[in-house]
XYZ file of C-alpha atoms in Angstrom:
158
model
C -41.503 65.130 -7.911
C -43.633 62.545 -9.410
C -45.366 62.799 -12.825
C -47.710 60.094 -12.079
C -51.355 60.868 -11.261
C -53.063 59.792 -8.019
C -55.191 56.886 -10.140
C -51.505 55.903 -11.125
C -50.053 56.345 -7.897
C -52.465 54.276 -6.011
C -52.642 51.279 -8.463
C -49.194 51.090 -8.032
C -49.416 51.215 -4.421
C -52.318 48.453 -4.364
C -49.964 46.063 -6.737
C -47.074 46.789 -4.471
C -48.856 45.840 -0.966
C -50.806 42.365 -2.830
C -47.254 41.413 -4.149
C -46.288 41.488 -1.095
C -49.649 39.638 0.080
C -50.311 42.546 2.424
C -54.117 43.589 3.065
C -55.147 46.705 0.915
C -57.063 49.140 2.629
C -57.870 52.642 1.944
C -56.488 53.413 5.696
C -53.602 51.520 4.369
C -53.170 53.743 0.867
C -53.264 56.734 2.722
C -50.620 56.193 4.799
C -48.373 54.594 1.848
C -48.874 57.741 -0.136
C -49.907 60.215 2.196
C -52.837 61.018 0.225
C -56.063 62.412 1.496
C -58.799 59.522 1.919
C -61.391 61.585 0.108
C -58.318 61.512 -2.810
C -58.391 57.525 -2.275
C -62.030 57.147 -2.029
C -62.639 59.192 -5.008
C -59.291 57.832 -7.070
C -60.313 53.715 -5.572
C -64.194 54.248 -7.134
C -62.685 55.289 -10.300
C -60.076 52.194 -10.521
C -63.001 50.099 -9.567
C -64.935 51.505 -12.064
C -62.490 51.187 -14.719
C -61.745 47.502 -14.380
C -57.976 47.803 -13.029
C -58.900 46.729 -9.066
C -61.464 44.662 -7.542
C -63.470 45.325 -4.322
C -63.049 41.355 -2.587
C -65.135 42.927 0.100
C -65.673 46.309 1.834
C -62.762 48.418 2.233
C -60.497 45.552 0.634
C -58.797 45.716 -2.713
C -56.887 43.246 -5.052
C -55.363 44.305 -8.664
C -57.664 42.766 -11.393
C -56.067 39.784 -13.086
C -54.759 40.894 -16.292
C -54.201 38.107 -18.947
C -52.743 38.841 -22.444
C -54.507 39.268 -25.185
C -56.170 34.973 -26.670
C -54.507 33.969 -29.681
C -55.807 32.197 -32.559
C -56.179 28.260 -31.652
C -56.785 25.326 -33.876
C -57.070 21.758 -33.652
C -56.526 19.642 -36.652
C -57.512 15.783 -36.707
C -55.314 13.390 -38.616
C -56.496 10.347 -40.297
C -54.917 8.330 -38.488
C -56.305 9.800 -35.493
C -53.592 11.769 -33.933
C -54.552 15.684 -33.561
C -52.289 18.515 -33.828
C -52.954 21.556 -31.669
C -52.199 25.113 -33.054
C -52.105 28.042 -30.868
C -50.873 31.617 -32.305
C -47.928 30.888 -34.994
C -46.530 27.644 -33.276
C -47.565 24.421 -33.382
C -47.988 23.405 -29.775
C -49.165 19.689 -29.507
C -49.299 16.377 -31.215
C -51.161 13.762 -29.607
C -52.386 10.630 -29.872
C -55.746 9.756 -30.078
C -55.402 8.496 -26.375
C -53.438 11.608 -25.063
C -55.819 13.437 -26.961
C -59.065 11.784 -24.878
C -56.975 12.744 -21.602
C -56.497 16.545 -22.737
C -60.038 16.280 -22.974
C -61.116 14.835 -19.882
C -59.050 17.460 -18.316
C -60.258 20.356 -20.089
C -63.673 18.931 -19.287
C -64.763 21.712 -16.416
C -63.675 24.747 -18.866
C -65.928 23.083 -21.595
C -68.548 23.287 -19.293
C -67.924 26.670 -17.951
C -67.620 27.734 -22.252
C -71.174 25.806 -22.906
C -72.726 27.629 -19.487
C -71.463 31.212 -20.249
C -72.850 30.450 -23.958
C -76.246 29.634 -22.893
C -76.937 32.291 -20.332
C -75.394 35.078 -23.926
C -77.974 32.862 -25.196
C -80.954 33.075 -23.044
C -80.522 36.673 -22.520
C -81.328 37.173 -26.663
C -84.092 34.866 -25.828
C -85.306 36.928 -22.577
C -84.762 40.485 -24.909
C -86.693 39.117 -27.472
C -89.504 38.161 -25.423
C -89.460 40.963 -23.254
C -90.073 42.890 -26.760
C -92.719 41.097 -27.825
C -94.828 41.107 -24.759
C -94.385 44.679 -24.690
C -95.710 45.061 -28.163
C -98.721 42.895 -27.271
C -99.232 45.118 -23.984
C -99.041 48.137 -26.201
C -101.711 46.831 -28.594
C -104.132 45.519 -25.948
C -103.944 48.830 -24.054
C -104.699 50.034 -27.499
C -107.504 48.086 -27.963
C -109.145 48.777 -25.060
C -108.343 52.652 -25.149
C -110.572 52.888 -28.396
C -113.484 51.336 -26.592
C -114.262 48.302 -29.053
C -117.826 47.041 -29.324
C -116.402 43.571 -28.809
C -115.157 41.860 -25.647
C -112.205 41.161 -24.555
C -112.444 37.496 -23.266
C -109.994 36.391 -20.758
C -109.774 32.703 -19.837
C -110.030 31.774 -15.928
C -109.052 28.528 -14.554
């Protein structure tokens, strides 16, 4: 008998039928470990949940891609133009200035996809902070106009 929990049981199950580029179905968990489907429902939502499987589209399942942990990366530029590329404890690369232009023009899309995912962390401070003040000037209109103020309020039409 198996120590393994369901959660366990069925992860492995999923990684098993996608190595084997097989279509991963709840129908198709049950039958691999003759589990319940209420057991794989309940056990699938909570692997979804927790990050370890993706839902590609109803009722299908892939293992989430699991990368190791980034290591430190630097990139030191030499006077005489050649750079020297550091990742973890090894030194990887030494280019020259040309080979180091290439590198670049092929690393060009994840650049992009570094300055994109930068501005939307970015513009969703911006959007928080906004949202924040325009709820503090809601809160002190409402405020004003809940004491009943001698003055007007004078709104602009175009």
């Amino acid at each position: 008998m198996s120590n393994k929990s369901n959660a366990d049981l069925i992860l492995e199950a999923i990684k098993d039928l996608h190595n084997q580029e097989q279509i991963v179905t709840r129908e198709t968990l049950s039958q691999l470990t003759n589990l319940k489907l209420s057991i794989i429902d309940d056990r699938l939502s909570y692997l979804v949940d927790s990050g370890y499987i993706v839902r590609v589209q109803r009722g299908v399942f892939v293992p989430a891609p699991k990368h190791r942990p980034a290591r430190l990366m630097s990139k030191t530029l030499l006077p005489d133009g050649t750079v020297k590329i550091d990742i973890g404890d090894d030194q990887i690369l030494t280019l020259t200035p040309r080979e180091a232009r290439t590198l670049g023009n092929l690393m060009v899309a994840e650049a992009m996809q570094y300055a994109n995912i930068e501005m939307g962390h970015h513009m969703a401070i911006l959007q928080s902070e906004v949202s924040g003040q325009v709820r503090k000037l809601k809160r002190q209109v409402e405020g004003l106009v809940g004491k009943g103020t001698q003055g007007e309020l004078l709104y602009e039409h175009d």
